[in-house]
């Protein structure tokens, strides 16, 4: 059984770059779309597990759901090729694999449209399977990203008390209602967020006492990242990479940093440096695609 479990929505991503703004009643021209897949494998679990595997943590296990369709098969195959354990990537009969449309306008702003997986009766899966629970009860590290709130609550019930708990925070009130965000903030050993989630994470932290030694990572795009622990804050700059589509960079940073913490028992600053370098490498690879 894998040492690491990563929970989150699966997604096959359709990335589009427009030459202007979307205007109702008018045609908007697509200026570019990536050549590294149409659609491209996306979602936090894919980026986190890939980075962890490249960082030396073999076969991180994915806890998610896909449909029994061609996209679900492609998603599963891609994750296996990237070294993930997909035994807990459940296949839901009669369901469609989740997709995301990521539409960038000429200014670089992105509209993200997500269609989650739904059961044939139209409901979203709300409970973990027995196989997924068994994994959680053994995992030494559990990484939470956006997922159905009911599943996240189950994770907190079944994860080992001594397991490292990492939270990739997102401004999603359905996945992280206030009470659940506060519970995670009080339990997590490390919290990853962007500057956009800073207020949400701060509020969650005020509503619950933090675990001793908790590490907070706040990514700031081209301005690097901030690390806070034991009342001390430090800022690390980065050598920025210019890309149209930076999606997955924060998840890659999280996966690589967790790998350094687990495999090398690295100090948080060194681990953050490894995460930032991994994110930069991922964006550099994407930059080589002239249409990304």
PDB file of C-alpha atoms in Angstrom:
ATOM      1  CA  UNK A   1       0.000   0.000   0.000  1.00  0.00           C
ATOM      2  CA  UNK A   2       1.267   3.485  -0.827  1.00  0.00           C
ATOM      3  CA  UNK A   3       2.782   5.658   1.898  1.00  0.00           C
ATOM      4  CA  UNK A   4       1.001   8.706   0.470  1.00  0.00           C
ATOM      5  CA  UNK A   5      -2.658   9.370  -0.360  1.00  0.00           C
ATOM      6  CA  UNK A   6      -3.766  12.372  -2.456  1.00  0.00           C
ATOM      7  CA  UNK A   7      -7.460  13.284  -2.440  1.00  0.00           C
ATOM      8  CA  UNK A   8      -9.037  15.588  -5.001  1.00  0.00           C
ATOM      9  CA  UNK A   9     -11.143  16.019  -8.099  1.00  0.00           C
ATOM     10  CA  UNK A  10      -9.955  14.395 -11.303  1.00  0.00           C
ATOM     11  CA  UNK A  11     -10.128  16.494 -14.453  1.00  0.00           C
ATOM     12  CA  UNK A  12      -9.328  16.450 -18.135  1.00  0.00           C
ATOM     13  CA  UNK A  13      -8.508  20.050 -19.049  1.00  0.00           C
ATOM     14  CA  UNK A  14      -9.310  21.945 -22.228  1.00  0.00           C
ATOM     15  CA  UNK A  15      -7.090  25.041 -22.279  1.00  0.00           C
ATOM     16  CA  UNK A  16      -7.971  27.878 -24.664  1.00  0.00           C
ATOM     17  CA  UNK A  17      -6.241  31.218 -25.216  1.00  0.00           C
ATOM     18  CA  UNK A  18      -8.390  33.916 -26.841  1.00  0.00           C
ATOM     19  CA  UNK A  19      -7.298  36.843 -28.910  1.00  0.00           C
ATOM     20  CA  UNK A  20      -9.743  39.141 -27.122  1.00  0.00           C
ATOM     21  CA  UNK A  21     -12.600  39.146 -24.652  1.00  0.00           C
ATOM     22  CA  UNK A  22     -15.678  36.927 -24.787  1.00  0.00           C
ATOM     23  CA  UNK A  23     -18.558  39.073 -25.992  1.00  0.00           C
ATOM     24  CA  UNK A  24     -22.084  37.605 -26.091  1.00  0.00           C
ATOM     25  CA  UNK A  25     -23.466  37.563 -29.614  1.00  0.00           C
ATOM     26  CA  UNK A  26     -20.026  37.758 -31.215  1.00  0.00           C
ATOM     27  CA  UNK A  27     -17.450  35.168 -32.258  1.00  0.00           C
ATOM     28  CA  UNK A  28     -14.240  35.147 -30.220  1.00  0.00           C
ATOM     29  CA  UNK A  29     -11.200  33.792 -32.016  1.00  0.00           C
ATOM     30  CA  UNK A  30      -8.994  31.185 -30.360  1.00  0.00           C
ATOM     31  CA  UNK A  31      -5.427  32.447 -30.577  1.00  0.00           C
ATOM     32  CA  UNK A  32      -3.739  29.321 -29.198  1.00  0.00           C
ATOM     33  CA  UNK A  33      -4.241  26.062 -27.424  1.00  0.00           C
ATOM     34  CA  UNK A  34      -1.611  23.708 -26.003  1.00  0.00           C
ATOM     35  CA  UNK A  35      -0.122  20.963 -28.111  1.00  0.00           C
ATOM     36  CA  UNK A  36       0.663  18.740 -25.085  1.00  0.00           C
ATOM     37  CA  UNK A  37      -2.787  17.200 -25.099  1.00  0.00           C
ATOM     38  CA  UNK A  38      -6.338  18.128 -26.004  1.00  0.00           C
ATOM     39  CA  UNK A  39      -7.572  17.558 -23.443  1.00  0.00           C
ATOM     40  CA  UNK A  40      -4.665  17.590 -21.005  1.00  0.00           C
ATOM     41  CA  UNK A  41      -4.591  15.666 -17.722  1.00  0.00           C
ATOM     42  CA  UNK A  42      -5.368  18.115 -14.902  1.00  0.00           C
ATOM     43  CA  UNK A  43      -6.605  18.401 -11.347  1.00  0.00           C
ATOM     44  CA  UNK A  44      -4.502  18.719  -8.211  1.00  0.00           C
ATOM     45  CA  UNK A  45      -3.996  14.963  -7.637  1.00  0.00           C
ATOM     46  CA  UNK A  46      -2.329  14.558 -11.038  1.00  0.00           C
ATOM     47  CA  UNK A  47       0.134  17.417 -10.537  1.00  0.00           C
ATOM     48  CA  UNK A  48       0.857  16.562  -6.880  1.00  0.00           C
ATOM     49  CA  UNK A  49       1.449  12.852  -7.521  1.00  0.00           C
ATOM     50  CA  UNK A  50       3.654  13.510 -10.558  1.00  0.00           C
ATOM     51  CA  UNK A  51       5.829  15.912  -8.567  1.00  0.00           C
ATOM     52  CA  UNK A  52       6.053  13.539  -5.608  1.00  0.00           C
ATOM     53  CA  UNK A  53       7.076  10.642  -7.839  1.00  0.00           C
ATOM     54  CA  UNK A  54       9.745  12.770  -9.514  1.00  0.00           C
ATOM     55  CA  UNK A  55      10.877  13.818  -6.030  1.00  0.00           C
ATOM     56  CA  UNK A  56      11.522  10.227  -5.013  1.00  0.00           C
ATOM     57  CA  UNK A  57       8.218   9.161  -3.419  1.00  0.00           C
ATOM     58  CA  UNK A  58       7.220   6.112  -5.432  1.00  0.00           C
ATOM     59  CA  UNK A  59       3.601   5.479  -6.358  1.00  0.00           C
ATOM     60  CA  UNK A  60       1.607   8.098  -4.446  1.00  0.00           C
ATOM     61  CA  UNK A  61      -1.985   6.876  -4.409  1.00  0.00           C
ATOM     62  CA  UNK A  62      -4.827   8.858  -5.959  1.00  0.00           C
ATOM     63  CA  UNK A  63      -8.200   8.980  -4.189  1.00  0.00           C
ATOM     64  CA  UNK A  64     -10.659  10.235  -6.773  1.00  0.00           C
ATOM     65  CA  UNK A  65     -13.321   9.160  -9.269  1.00  0.00           C
ATOM     66  CA  UNK A  66     -13.577   8.994 -13.048  1.00  0.00           C
ATOM     67  CA  UNK A  67     -16.276   7.740 -15.370  1.00  0.00           C
ATOM     68  CA  UNK A  68     -16.185   4.501 -17.332  1.00  0.00           C
ATOM     69  CA  UNK A  69     -15.567   6.382 -20.561  1.00  0.00           C
ATOM     70  CA  UNK A  70     -12.664   7.109 -22.891  1.00  0.00           C
ATOM     71  CA  UNK A  71     -11.570  10.185 -20.936  1.00  0.00           C
ATOM     72  CA  UNK A  72     -11.517   8.210 -17.701  1.00  0.00           C
ATOM     73  CA  UNK A  73      -9.380   5.526 -19.305  1.00  0.00           C
ATOM     74  CA  UNK A  74      -6.992   8.165 -20.677  1.00  0.00           C
ATOM     75  CA  UNK A  75      -6.754   9.844 -17.268  1.00  0.00           C
ATOM     76  CA  UNK A  76      -5.986   6.568 -15.526  1.00  0.00           C
ATOM     77  CA  UNK A  77      -3.372   5.587 -18.115  1.00  0.00           C
ATOM     78  CA  UNK A  78      -1.648   8.994 -17.897  1.00  0.00           C
ATOM     79  CA  UNK A  79      -1.433   8.859 -14.098  1.00  0.00           C
ATOM     80  CA  UNK A  80       0.015   5.356 -14.201  1.00  0.00           C
ATOM     81  CA  UNK A  81       2.626   6.532 -16.707  1.00  0.00           C
ATOM     82  CA  UNK A  82       3.568   9.313 -14.268  1.00  0.00           C
ATOM     83  CA  UNK A  83       4.118   6.783 -11.471  1.00  0.00           C
ATOM     84  CA  UNK A  84       0.859   7.101  -9.528  1.00  0.00           C
ATOM     85  CA  UNK A  85      -0.919   4.250  -7.764  1.00  0.00           C
ATOM     86  CA  UNK A  86      -4.419   4.252  -9.291  1.00  0.00           C
ATOM     87  CA  UNK A  87      -5.954   1.369  -7.365  1.00  0.00           C
ATOM     88  CA  UNK A  88      -8.074   3.870  -5.402  1.00  0.00           C
ATOM     89  CA  UNK A  89      -9.034   5.883  -8.481  1.00  0.00           C
ATOM     90  CA  UNK A  90     -12.576   4.560  -8.564  1.00  0.00           C
ATOM     91  CA  UNK A  91     -14.399   4.092 -11.856  1.00  0.00           C
ATOM     92  CA  UNK A  92     -18.086   5.025 -11.615  1.00  0.00           C
ATOM     93  CA  UNK A  93     -20.280   3.072 -14.004  1.00  0.00           C
ATOM     94  CA  UNK A  94     -22.456   5.230 -16.223  1.00  0.00           C
ATOM     95  CA  UNK A  95     -20.712   8.472 -15.207  1.00  0.00           C
ATOM     96  CA  UNK A  96     -18.777  10.962 -17.322  1.00  0.00           C
ATOM     97  CA  UNK A  97     -15.225  11.832 -16.366  1.00  0.00           C
ATOM     98  CA  UNK A  98     -14.922  15.427 -15.056  1.00  0.00           C
ATOM     99  CA  UNK A  99     -13.702  18.087 -17.469  1.00  0.00           C
ATOM    100  CA  UNK A 100     -12.471  21.661 -17.065  1.00  0.00           C
ATOM    101  CA  UNK A 101     -12.522  24.446 -19.625  1.00  0.00           C
ATOM    102  CA  UNK A 102      -9.778  26.969 -18.852  1.00  0.00           C
ATOM    103  CA  UNK A 103     -10.339  30.040 -21.002  1.00  0.00           C
ATOM    104  CA  UNK A 104      -7.672  32.759 -20.953  1.00  0.00           C
ATOM    105  CA  UNK A 105      -8.485  36.167 -22.382  1.00  0.00           C
ATOM    106  CA  UNK A 106      -5.995  38.536 -24.013  1.00  0.00           C
ATOM    107  CA  UNK A 107      -5.027  40.021 -20.625  1.00  0.00           C
ATOM    108  CA  UNK A 108      -4.083  36.619 -19.185  1.00  0.00           C
ATOM    109  CA  UNK A 109      -7.105  36.386 -16.885  1.00  0.00           C
ATOM    110  CA  UNK A 110      -8.674  32.932 -16.764  1.00  0.00           C
ATOM    111  CA  UNK A 111     -12.273  31.755 -16.540  1.00  0.00           C
ATOM    112  CA  UNK A 112     -12.322  28.213 -15.131  1.00  0.00           C
ATOM    113  CA  UNK A 113     -15.432  26.120 -15.851  1.00  0.00           C
ATOM    114  CA  UNK A 114     -15.603  22.716 -14.144  1.00  0.00           C
ATOM    115  CA  UNK A 115     -18.049  19.885 -14.700  1.00  0.00           C
ATOM    116  CA  UNK A 116     -17.743  17.440 -11.775  1.00  0.00           C
ATOM    117  CA  UNK A 117     -18.438  13.754 -11.969  1.00  0.00           C
ATOM    118  CA  UNK A 118     -22.058  12.855 -11.333  1.00  0.00           C
ATOM    119  CA  UNK A 119     -23.656   9.502 -10.712  1.00  0.00           C
ATOM    120  CA  UNK A 120     -26.199   8.314 -13.290  1.00  0.00           C
ATOM    121  CA  UNK A 121     -28.969   9.716 -11.033  1.00  0.00           C
ATOM    122  CA  UNK A 122     -27.400  13.192 -11.226  1.00  0.00           C
ATOM    123  CA  UNK A 123     -25.895  13.279  -7.725  1.00  0.00           C
ATOM    124  CA  UNK A 124     -22.217  13.757  -6.947  1.00  0.00           C
ATOM    125  CA  UNK A 125     -20.379  10.915  -5.161  1.00  0.00           C
ATOM    126  CA  UNK A 126     -20.303  11.847  -1.483  1.00  0.00           C
ATOM    127  CA  UNK A 127     -18.631   8.878   0.198  1.00  0.00           C
ATOM    128  CA  UNK A 128     -15.296   7.113   0.019  1.00  0.00           C
ATOM    129  CA  UNK A 129     -15.169   3.471  -0.992  1.00  0.00           C
ATOM    130  CA  UNK A 130     -13.972   0.776   1.392  1.00  0.00           C
ATOM    131  CA  UNK A 131     -10.730   0.471  -0.574  1.00  0.00           C
ATOM    132  CA  UNK A 132     -10.108   4.216  -0.274  1.00  0.00           C
ATOM    133  CA  UNK A 133     -10.753   4.158   3.483  1.00  0.00           C
ATOM    134  CA  UNK A 134      -8.346   1.239   3.914  1.00  0.00           C
ATOM    135  CA  UNK A 135      -5.649   3.263   2.153  1.00  0.00           C
ATOM    136  CA  UNK A 136      -6.240   6.281   4.396  1.00  0.00           C
ATOM    137  CA  UNK A 137      -5.972   4.170   7.536  1.00  0.00           C
ATOM    138  CA  UNK A 138      -2.448   3.135   6.526  1.00  0.00           C
ATOM    139  CA  UNK A 139      -1.055   6.201   4.754  1.00  0.00           C
ATOM    140  CA  UNK A 140       1.808   8.076   6.401  1.00  0.00           C
ATOM    141  CA  UNK A 141       0.979  11.291   4.520  1.00  0.00           C
ATOM    142  CA  UNK A 142      -2.431  12.517   3.350  1.00  0.00           C
ATOM    143  CA  UNK A 143      -2.779  15.464   0.978  1.00  0.00           C
ATOM    144  CA  UNK A 144      -6.174  17.187   0.730  1.00  0.00           C
ATOM    145  CA  UNK A 145      -7.206  19.245  -2.277  1.00  0.00           C
ATOM    146  CA  UNK A 146     -10.611  20.290  -3.622  1.00  0.00           C
ATOM    147  CA  UNK A 147     -13.093  17.408  -3.366  1.00  0.00           C
ATOM    148  CA  UNK A 148     -16.652  16.801  -2.159  1.00  0.00           C
ATOM    149  CA  UNK A 149     -16.923  18.031   1.432  1.00  0.00           C
ATOM    150  CA  UNK A 150     -18.386  14.720   2.613  1.00  0.00           C
ATOM    151  CA  UNK A 151     -15.326  12.863   1.400  1.00  0.00           C
ATOM    152  CA  UNK A 152     -12.987  15.362   3.046  1.00  0.00           C
ATOM    153  CA  UNK A 153     -14.797  14.850   6.363  1.00  0.00           C
ATOM    154  CA  UNK A 154     -14.343  11.099   5.973  1.00  0.00           C
ATOM    155  CA  UNK A 155     -10.638  11.596   5.345  1.00  0.00           C
ATOM    156  CA  UNK A 156     -10.291  13.466   8.629  1.00  0.00           C
ATOM    157  CA  UNK A 157     -12.098  10.651  10.441  1.00  0.00           C
ATOM    158  CA  UNK A 158     -10.070   7.822   8.951  1.00  0.00           C
ATOM    159  CA  UNK A 159      -6.559   9.273   8.541  1.00  0.00           C
ATOM    160  CA  UNK A 160      -4.026   8.095  11.087  1.00  0.00           C
ATOM    161  CA  UNK A 161      -3.578  10.587  13.963  1.00  0.00           C
ATOM    162  CA  UNK A 162       0.181  10.529  13.369  1.00  0.00           C
ATOM    163  CA  UNK A 163      -0.053  10.926   9.587  1.00  0.00           C
ATOM    164  CA  UNK A 164       1.324  14.091   8.029  1.00  0.00           C
ATOM    165  CA  UNK A 165      -1.689  16.072   6.804  1.00  0.00           C
ATOM    166  CA  UNK A 166      -1.199  18.567   3.989  1.00  0.00           C
ATOM    167  CA  UNK A 167      -3.939  20.904   2.784  1.00  0.00           C
ATOM    168  CA  UNK A 168      -3.919  22.584  -0.631  1.00  0.00           C
ATOM    169  CA  UNK A 169      -6.456  25.307   0.138  1.00  0.00           C
ATOM    170  CA  UNK A 170      -8.847  26.755  -2.424  1.00  0.00           C
ATOM    171  CA  UNK A 171     -11.587  29.383  -2.268  1.00  0.00           C
ATOM    172  CA  UNK A 172     -14.344  26.819  -2.709  1.00  0.00           C
ATOM    173  CA  UNK A 173     -17.128  27.085  -0.134  1.00  0.00           C
ATOM    174  CA  UNK A 174     -18.731  23.837  -1.332  1.00  0.00           C
ATOM    175  CA  UNK A 175     -15.575  21.810  -0.725  1.00  0.00           C
ATOM    176  CA  UNK A 176     -14.423  23.780   2.314  1.00  0.00           C
ATOM    177  CA  UNK A 177     -17.350  25.280   4.272  1.00  0.00           C
ATOM    178  CA  UNK A 178     -16.224  27.384   7.219  1.00  0.00           C
ATOM    179  CA  UNK A 179     -16.493  24.666   9.865  1.00  0.00           C
ATOM    180  CA  UNK A 180     -14.598  22.152   7.750  1.00  0.00           C
ATOM    181  CA  UNK A 181     -11.908  24.669   6.798  1.00  0.00           C
ATOM    182  CA  UNK A 182     -11.392  25.421  10.495  1.00  0.00           C
ATOM    183  CA  UNK A 183     -11.143  21.708  11.327  1.00  0.00           C
ATOM    184  CA  UNK A 184      -8.552  21.157   8.599  1.00  0.00           C
ATOM    185  CA  UNK A 185      -6.587  24.259   9.625  1.00  0.00           C
ATOM    186  CA  UNK A 186      -6.395  22.950  13.173  1.00  0.00           C
ATOM    187  CA  UNK A 187      -5.276  19.503  12.061  1.00  0.00           C
ATOM    188  CA  UNK A 188      -2.929  20.212   9.148  1.00  0.00           C
ATOM    189  CA  UNK A 189       0.842  19.993   9.460  1.00  0.00           C
ATOM    190  CA  UNK A 190       1.326  22.074   6.320  1.00  0.00           C
ATOM    191  CA  UNK A 191      -1.036  24.364   4.414  1.00  0.00           C
ATOM    192  CA  UNK A 192      -0.452  25.503   0.837  1.00  0.00           C
ATOM    193  CA  UNK A 193      -2.344  28.478  -0.559  1.00  0.00           C
ATOM    194  CA  UNK A 194      -1.974  31.257  -3.072  1.00  0.00           C
ATOM    195  CA  UNK A 195      -2.242  34.929  -2.211  1.00  0.00           C
ATOM    196  CA  UNK A 196      -5.867  34.745  -3.365  1.00  0.00           C
ATOM    197  CA  UNK A 197      -6.670  32.243  -0.597  1.00  0.00           C
ATOM    198  CA  UNK A 198      -4.834  34.142   2.140  1.00  0.00           C
ATOM    199  CA  UNK A 199      -7.970  35.579   3.762  1.00  0.00           C
ATOM    200  CA  UNK A 200      -9.752  32.223   3.736  1.00  0.00           C
ATOM    201  CA  UNK A 201      -6.809  30.422   5.333  1.00  0.00           C
ATOM    202  CA  UNK A 202      -6.360  33.189   7.909  1.00  0.00           C
ATOM    203  CA  UNK A 203     -10.037  32.973   8.905  1.00  0.00           C
ATOM    204  CA  UNK A 204      -9.881  29.202   9.177  1.00  0.00           C
ATOM    205  CA  UNK A 205      -6.794  29.527  11.359  1.00  0.00           C
ATOM    206  CA  UNK A 206      -8.520  31.991  13.683  1.00  0.00           C
ATOM    207  CA  UNK A 207     -11.365  29.543  14.214  1.00  0.00           C
ATOM    208  CA  UNK A 208      -9.135  26.672  15.382  1.00  0.00           C
ATOM    209  CA  UNK A 209      -5.787  26.440  17.198  1.00  0.00           C
ATOM    210  CA  UNK A 210      -3.009  25.302  14.867  1.00  0.00           C
ATOM    211  CA  UNK A 211      -1.078  22.090  15.357  1.00  0.00           C
ATOM    212  CA  UNK A 212       2.363  22.795  16.900  1.00  0.00           C
ATOM    213  CA  UNK A 213       4.997  23.433  14.241  1.00  0.00           C
ATOM    214  CA  UNK A 214       2.439  23.979  11.494  1.00  0.00           C
ATOM    215  CA  UNK A 215       3.944  25.295   8.246  1.00  0.00           C
ATOM    216  CA  UNK A 216       2.093  27.807   6.053  1.00  0.00           C
ATOM    217  CA  UNK A 217       3.154  28.246   2.429  1.00  0.00           C
ATOM    218  CA  UNK A 218       1.714  31.166   0.467  1.00  0.00           C
ATOM    219  CA  UNK A 219       2.603  31.282  -3.227  1.00  0.00           C
ATOM    220  CA  UNK A 220       2.753  34.680  -4.908  1.00  0.00           C
ATOM    221  CA  UNK A 221       3.295  33.931  -8.570  1.00  0.00           C
ATOM    222  CA  UNK A 222       6.168  35.926 -10.028  1.00  0.00           C
ATOM    223  CA  UNK A 223       6.953  37.266  -6.542  1.00  0.00           C
ATOM    224  CA  UNK A 224       7.948  33.891  -5.161  1.00  0.00           C
ATOM    225  CA  UNK A 225       6.546  32.421  -1.964  1.00  0.00           C
ATOM    226  CA  UNK A 226       6.280  33.103   1.748  1.00  0.00           C
ATOM    227  CA  UNK A 227       6.830  30.469   4.446  1.00  0.00           C
ATOM    228  CA  UNK A 228       5.550  30.897   7.998  1.00  0.00           C
ATOM    229  CA  UNK A 229       6.233  28.627  10.954  1.00  0.00           C
ATOM    230  CA  UNK A 230       6.536  29.083  14.707  1.00  0.00           C
ATOM    231  CA  UNK A 231       5.678  32.762  14.400  1.00  0.00           C
ATOM    232  CA  UNK A 232       8.450  33.501  11.886  1.00  0.00           C
ATOM    233  CA  UNK A 233       7.868  34.509   8.254  1.00  0.00           C
ATOM    234  CA  UNK A 234      10.394  34.328   5.442  1.00  0.00           C
ATOM    235  CA  UNK A 235      10.045  35.279   1.786  1.00  0.00           C
ATOM    236  CA  UNK A 236      11.766  33.492  -1.092  1.00  0.00           C
ATOM    237  CA  UNK A 237      12.028  35.120  -4.494  1.00  0.00           C
ATOM    238  CA  UNK A 238      11.981  33.182  -7.736  1.00  0.00           C
ATOM    239  CA  UNK A 239      13.304  33.568 -11.240  1.00  0.00           C
ATOM    240  CA  UNK A 240       9.922  33.829 -12.990  1.00  0.00           C
ATOM    241  CA  UNK A 241       8.921  31.972 -16.132  1.00  0.00           C
ATOM    242  CA  UNK A 242       6.500  33.692 -18.496  1.00  0.00           C
ATOM    243  CA  UNK A 243       3.716  31.370 -19.631  1.00  0.00           C
ATOM    244  CA  UNK A 244       0.125  31.953 -20.618  1.00  0.00           C
ATOM    245  CA  UNK A 245      -1.179  28.990 -18.632  1.00  0.00           C
ATOM    246  CA  UNK A 246       0.399  28.577 -15.156  1.00  0.00           C
ATOM    247  CA  UNK A 247      -2.175  26.023 -13.940  1.00  0.00           C
ATOM    248  CA  UNK A 248      -0.670  23.245 -11.849  1.00  0.00           C
ATOM    249  CA  UNK A 249       2.372  25.206 -10.699  1.00  0.00           C
ATOM    250  CA  UNK A 250       1.152  25.510  -7.114  1.00  0.00           C
ATOM    251  CA  UNK A 251       0.197  21.825  -6.954  1.00  0.00           C
ATOM    252  CA  UNK A 252       3.595  20.876  -8.383  1.00  0.00           C
ATOM    253  CA  UNK A 253       5.306  23.003  -5.730  1.00  0.00           C
ATOM    254  CA  UNK A 254       3.254  21.273  -3.035  1.00  0.00           C
ATOM    255  CA  UNK A 255       4.023  17.769  -4.294  1.00  0.00           C
ATOM    256  CA  UNK A 256       7.746  18.387  -4.625  1.00  0.00           C
ATOM    257  CA  UNK A 257       7.995  20.079  -1.223  1.00  0.00           C
ATOM    258  CA  UNK A 258       6.157  17.194   0.436  1.00  0.00           C
ATOM    259  CA  UNK A 259       8.509  14.729  -1.250  1.00  0.00           C
ATOM    260  CA  UNK A 260      11.526  16.562   0.144  1.00  0.00           C
ATOM    261  CA  UNK A 261      10.015  16.643   3.628  1.00  0.00           C
ATOM    262  CA  UNK A 262       9.143  12.929   3.569  1.00  0.00           C
ATOM    263  CA  UNK A 263      12.079  11.417   1.692  1.00  0.00           C
ATOM    264  CA  UNK A 264      14.921  13.621   2.865  1.00  0.00           C
ATOM    265  CA  UNK A 265      13.498  14.907   6.142  1.00  0.00           C
ATOM    266  CA  UNK A 266      14.519  18.280   4.730  1.00  0.00           C
ATOM    267  CA  UNK A 267      14.064  21.472   6.705  1.00  0.00           C
ATOM    268  CA  UNK A 268      11.047  23.487   5.504  1.00  0.00           C
ATOM    269  CA  UNK A 269      13.102  26.200   3.786  1.00  0.00           C
ATOM    270  CA  UNK A 270      15.122  23.673   1.797  1.00  0.00           C
ATOM    271  CA  UNK A 271      11.958  21.742   0.932  1.00  0.00           C
ATOM    272  CA  UNK A 272      10.248  24.932  -0.251  1.00  0.00           C
ATOM    273  CA  UNK A 273      13.225  25.649  -2.481  1.00  0.00           C
ATOM    274  CA  UNK A 274      12.865  22.192  -4.027  1.00  0.00           C
ATOM    275  CA  UNK A 275       9.164  22.826  -4.592  1.00  0.00           C
ATOM    276  CA  UNK A 276       9.753  26.185  -6.238  1.00  0.00           C
ATOM    277  CA  UNK A 277      12.390  24.713  -8.543  1.00  0.00           C
ATOM    278  CA  UNK A 278      10.029  21.881  -9.542  1.00  0.00           C
ATOM    279  CA  UNK A 279       7.266  24.358 -10.330  1.00  0.00           C
ATOM    280  CA  UNK A 280       9.669  26.444 -12.387  1.00  0.00           C
ATOM    281  CA  UNK A 281      10.812  23.360 -14.300  1.00  0.00           C
ATOM    282  CA  UNK A 282       7.223  22.395 -15.059  1.00  0.00           C
ATOM    283  CA  UNK A 283       6.438  25.870 -16.375  1.00  0.00           C
ATOM    284  CA  UNK A 284       9.653  25.894 -18.419  1.00  0.00           C
ATOM    285  CA  UNK A 285       8.591  22.638 -20.092  1.00  0.00           C
ATOM    286  CA  UNK A 286       5.236  24.214 -20.883  1.00  0.00           C
ATOM    287  CA  UNK A 287       6.947  27.366 -22.169  1.00  0.00           C
ATOM    288  CA  UNK A 288       8.670  25.216 -24.797  1.00  0.00           C
ATOM    289  CA  UNK A 289       5.256  24.499 -26.239  1.00  0.00           C
ATOM    290  CA  UNK A 290       4.909  27.633 -28.392  1.00  0.00           C
ATOM    291  CA  UNK A 291       1.143  27.535 -28.103  1.00  0.00           C
ATOM    292  CA  UNK A 292       0.969  27.121 -24.315  1.00  0.00           C
TER     293      UNK A 292
END
